[in-house]
PDB file of C-alpha atoms in Angstrom:
ATOM      1  CA  UNK A 185     109.878-152.592 -14.692  1.00 90.00           C
ATOM      2  CA  UNK A 186     111.136-154.248 -11.617  1.00 94.00           C
ATOM      3  CA  UNK A 187     110.446-153.399  -7.988  1.00 96.00           C
ATOM      4  CA  UNK A 188     114.181-152.491  -7.520  1.00 96.00           C
ATOM      5  CA  UNK A 189     113.831-150.138 -10.629  1.00 97.00           C
ATOM      6  CA  UNK A 190     111.001-148.377  -8.764  1.00 97.00           C
ATOM      7  CA  UNK A 191     112.954-148.101  -5.525  1.00 97.00           C
ATOM      8  CA  UNK A 192     115.853-146.603  -7.561  1.00 98.00           C
ATOM      9  CA  UNK A 193     113.709-144.021  -9.506  1.00 98.00           C
ATOM     10  CA  UNK A 194     112.147-142.890  -6.237  1.00 98.00           C
ATOM     11  CA  UNK A 195     115.639-142.507  -4.590  1.00 97.00           C
ATOM     12  CA  UNK A 196     117.077-140.683  -7.524  1.00 98.00           C
ATOM     13  CA  UNK A 197     114.058-138.235  -7.816  1.00 97.00           C
ATOM     14  CA  UNK A 198     113.897-137.714  -4.102  1.00 96.00           C
ATOM     15  CA  UNK A 199     117.608-136.929  -3.850  1.00 96.00           C
ATOM     16  CA  UNK A 200     117.691-134.539  -6.816  1.00 96.00           C
ATOM     17  CA  UNK A 201     114.573-132.624  -6.086  1.00 95.00           C
ATOM     18  CA  UNK A 202     114.727-132.406  -2.200  1.00 92.00           C
ATOM     19  CA  UNK A 203     118.357-132.281  -1.502  1.00 93.00           C
ATOM     20  CA  UNK A 204     120.893-132.185  -4.256  1.00 95.00           C
ATOM     21  CA  UNK A 205     119.631-129.062  -6.309  1.00 94.00           C
ATOM     22  CA  UNK A 206     118.429-126.997  -3.369  1.00 93.00           C
ATOM     23  CA  UNK A 207     121.975-127.601  -1.684  1.00 94.00           C
ATOM     24  CA  UNK A 208     124.006-127.265  -4.837  1.00 93.00           C
ATOM     25  CA  UNK A 209     122.352-124.573  -6.709  1.00 92.00           C
ATOM     26  CA  UNK A 210     120.280-122.354  -4.402  1.00 90.00           C
ATOM     27  CA  UNK A 211     121.137-122.934  -0.768  1.00 88.00           C
ATOM     28  CA  UNK A 212     119.851-119.719   0.148  1.00 87.00           C
ATOM     29  CA  UNK A 213     116.239-120.569  -0.649  1.00 89.00           C
ATOM     30  CA  UNK A 214     116.281-123.111   2.210  1.00 88.00           C
ATOM     31  CA  UNK A 215     116.188-120.275   4.694  1.00 90.00           C
ATOM     32  CA  UNK A 216     112.975-118.990   2.931  1.00 90.00           C
ATOM     33  CA  UNK A 217     111.190-122.326   3.511  1.00 90.00           C
ATOM     34  CA  UNK A 218     112.294-122.345   7.316  1.00 93.00           C
ATOM     35  CA  UNK A 219     115.826-124.006   7.484  1.00 92.00           C
ATOM     36  CA  UNK A 220     118.232-122.121   9.727  1.00 92.00           C
ATOM     37  CA  UNK A 221     120.397-119.604   8.136  1.00 90.00           C
ATOM     38  CA  UNK A 222     124.101-120.308   7.589  1.00 89.00           C
ATOM     39  CA  UNK A 223     127.200-118.058   7.620  1.00 90.00           C
ATOM     40  CA  UNK A 224     128.624-119.795   4.512  1.00 92.00           C
ATOM     41  CA  UNK A 225     126.964-122.054   2.019  1.00 92.00           C
ATOM     42  CA  UNK A 226     130.218-124.060   1.201  1.00 94.00           C
ATOM     43  CA  UNK A 227     129.551-126.947   3.210  1.00 94.00           C
ATOM     44  CA  UNK A 228     125.807-127.338   1.796  1.00 93.00           C
ATOM     45  CA  UNK A 229     127.169-126.964  -1.657  1.00 95.00           C
ATOM     46  CA  UNK A 230     129.661-129.604  -1.048  1.00 95.00           C
ATOM     47  CA  UNK A 231     126.920-131.938   0.343  1.00 95.00           C
ATOM     48  CA  UNK A 232     124.960-131.129  -2.613  1.00 96.00           C
ATOM     49  CA  UNK A 233     127.991-132.322  -4.824  1.00 97.00           C
ATOM     50  CA  UNK A 234     128.094-135.624  -2.914  1.00 96.00           C
ATOM     51  CA  UNK A 235     124.257-136.060  -3.504  1.00 96.00           C
ATOM     52  CA  UNK A 236     124.900-135.560  -7.221  1.00 97.00           C
ATOM     53  CA  UNK A 237     127.732-138.099  -7.224  1.00 96.00           C
ATOM     54  CA  UNK A 238     125.508-140.590  -5.284  1.00 95.00           C
ATOM     55  CA  UNK A 239     122.528-140.039  -7.869  1.00 97.00           C
ATOM     56  CA  UNK A 240     124.865-140.892 -10.800  1.00 96.00           C
ATOM     57  CA  UNK A 241     125.873-144.229  -8.970  1.00 96.00           C
ATOM     58  CA  UNK A 242     122.071-144.868  -8.388  1.00 97.00           C
ATOM     59  CA  UNK A 243     121.515-144.098 -12.130  1.00 97.00           C
ATOM     60  CA  UNK A 244     124.041-146.603 -12.971  1.00 97.00           C
ATOM     61  CA  UNK A 245     122.299-149.275 -10.828  1.00 97.00           C
ATOM     62  CA  UNK A 246     118.971-148.192 -12.173  1.00 97.00           C
ATOM     63  CA  UNK A 247     120.162-148.944 -15.848  1.00 97.00           C
ATOM     64  CA  UNK A 248     121.463-152.196 -14.876  1.00 96.00           C
ATOM     65  CA  UNK A 249     118.058-153.041 -13.021  1.00 96.00           C
ATOM     66  CA  UNK A 250     116.323-152.398 -16.379  1.00 96.00           C
ATOM     67  CA  UNK A 251     118.170-155.455 -17.918  1.00 94.00           C
ATOM     68  CA  UNK A 252     117.738-157.705 -14.743  1.00 92.00           C
ATOM     69  CA  UNK A 253     121.154-157.072 -13.284  1.00 93.00           C
ATOM     70  CA  UNK A 254     121.874-155.901  -9.710  1.00 93.00           C
ATOM     71  CA  UNK A 255     124.879-153.743  -8.758  1.00 95.00           C
ATOM     72  CA  UNK A 256     125.150-155.116  -5.318  1.00 96.00           C
ATOM     73  CA  UNK A 257     127.757-152.659  -4.187  1.00 96.00           C
ATOM     74  CA  UNK A 258     125.458-149.672  -4.908  1.00 96.00           C
ATOM     75  CA  UNK A 259     122.726-151.315  -3.451  1.00 97.00           C
ATOM     76  CA  UNK A 260     124.647-151.697  -0.070  1.00 97.00           C
ATOM     77  CA  UNK A 261     125.771-148.066  -0.205  1.00 97.00           C
ATOM     78  CA  UNK A 262     122.223-147.156  -0.609  1.00 97.00           C
ATOM     79  CA  UNK A 263     121.102-149.489   2.363  1.00 98.00           C
ATOM     80  CA  UNK A 264     123.929-147.960   4.484  1.00 97.00           C
ATOM     81  CA  UNK A 265     123.491-144.166   3.830  1.00 96.00           C
ATOM     82  CA  UNK A 266     119.619-144.127   3.706  1.00 97.00           C
ATOM     83  CA  UNK A 267     119.334-146.299   6.774  1.00 98.00           C
ATOM     84  CA  UNK A 268     121.807-144.209   8.688  1.00 98.00           C
ATOM     85  CA  UNK A 269     119.987-141.083   7.595  1.00 97.00           C
ATOM     86  CA  UNK A 270     116.524-142.384   8.635  1.00 98.00           C
ATOM     87  CA  UNK A 271     117.872-143.185  12.064  1.00 98.00           C
ATOM     88  CA  UNK A 272     119.525-139.659  12.369  1.00 98.00           C
ATOM     89  CA  UNK A 273     116.596-137.719  11.193  1.00 98.00           C
ATOM     90  CA  UNK A 274     114.103-139.791  13.342  1.00 98.00           C
ATOM     91  CA  UNK A 275     116.456-138.944  16.332  1.00 98.00           C
ATOM     92  CA  UNK A 276     116.561-135.397  15.700  1.00 98.00           C
ATOM     93  CA  UNK A 277     112.820-135.270  14.805  1.00 98.00           C
ATOM     94  CA  UNK A 278     111.705-137.040  17.987  1.00 98.00           C
ATOM     95  CA  UNK A 279     113.847-134.831  20.235  1.00 98.00           C
ATOM     96  CA  UNK A 280     112.373-131.681  18.873  1.00 97.00           C
ATOM     97  CA  UNK A 281     115.502-130.360  17.119  1.00 97.00           C
ATOM     98  CA  UNK A 282     113.719-128.666  14.185  1.00 95.00           C
ATOM     99  CA  UNK A 283     110.192-127.910  15.865  1.00 96.00           C
ATOM    100  CA  UNK A 284     110.997-124.166  15.772  1.00 96.00           C
ATOM    101  CA  UNK A 285     111.867-124.222  12.124  1.00 96.00           C
ATOM    102  CA  UNK A 286     109.521-123.383   9.270  1.00 95.00           C
ATOM    103  CA  UNK A 287     106.584-125.741   8.524  1.00 96.00           C
ATOM    104  CA  UNK A 288     107.871-126.465   4.906  1.00 95.00           C
ATOM    105  CA  UNK A 289     111.349-127.330   6.469  1.00 95.00           C
ATOM    106  CA  UNK A 290     109.710-129.709   9.116  1.00 96.00           C
ATOM    107  CA  UNK A 291     107.522-131.372   6.489  1.00 96.00           C
ATOM    108  CA  UNK A 292     110.502-131.907   4.163  1.00 95.00           C
ATOM    109  CA  UNK A 293     112.433-133.389   7.094  1.00 97.00           C
ATOM    110  CA  UNK A 294     109.796-135.814   8.346  1.00 98.00           C
ATOM    111  CA  UNK A 295     109.003-136.784   4.435  1.00 97.00           C
ATOM    112  CA  UNK A 296     112.854-137.548   4.095  1.00 97.00           C
ATOM    113  CA  UNK A 297     112.758-139.513   7.417  1.00 98.00           C
ATOM    114  CA  UNK A 298     110.008-141.834   6.019  1.00 98.00           C
ATOM    115  CA  UNK A 299     111.433-141.662   2.650  1.00 97.00           C
ATOM    116  CA  UNK A 300     114.853-142.964   3.523  1.00 98.00           C
ATOM    117  CA  UNK A 301     113.267-145.639   5.813  1.00 98.00           C
ATOM    118  CA  UNK A 302     111.332-146.830   2.782  1.00 98.00           C
ATOM    119  CA  UNK A 303     114.181-146.649   0.379  1.00 98.00           C
ATOM    120  CA  UNK A 304     116.424-148.635   2.878  1.00 98.00           C
ATOM    121  CA  UNK A 305     113.524-151.232   3.120  1.00 98.00           C
ATOM    122  CA  UNK A 306     113.092-151.395  -0.599  1.00 98.00           C
ATOM    123  CA  UNK A 307     116.850-151.641  -1.357  1.00 98.00           C
ATOM    124  CA  UNK A 308     117.014-154.649   0.990  1.00 98.00           C
ATOM    125  CA  UNK A 309     113.834-156.558  -0.106  1.00 97.00           C
ATOM    126  CA  UNK A 310     114.295-156.108  -3.827  1.00 96.00           C
ATOM    127  CA  UNK A 311     117.968-155.476  -3.995  1.00 96.00           C
ATOM    128  CA  UNK A 312     119.376-158.043  -1.666  1.00 96.00           C
ATOM    129  CA  UNK A 313     116.808-160.593  -0.744  1.00 93.00           C
ATOM    130  CA  UNK A 314     115.681-161.079  -4.284  1.00 85.00           C
ATOM    131  CA  UNK A 315     118.946-161.356  -5.701  1.00 67.00           C
TER     132      UNK A 315
END
């Protein structure tokens, strides 16, 4: 298994477990772990749909990586989306935006900040530089 495959597996699992399923299937549970309540979960569910679609794109890139191929378009989408998410999360975290939220919510957000940074780095090193 290549390093790129490992990065893609980590990305897919992280996206599905932490974001896609909670947002798409049971967004109300997010309140129980400390995220702020919302009037409507429509936008949360739409975001969950987007994460699901991205996960299928990453799955396609993962299958290609198993046979030594690189889907460079998908890799760049991952670099841009994860890099931007990492910067956005870091800015909100450092300015204390979520410091009044629940402990679990804060842990998920800080983990996501680190994970998106590492995914960006991994996709660049193993997906772009090594191609």
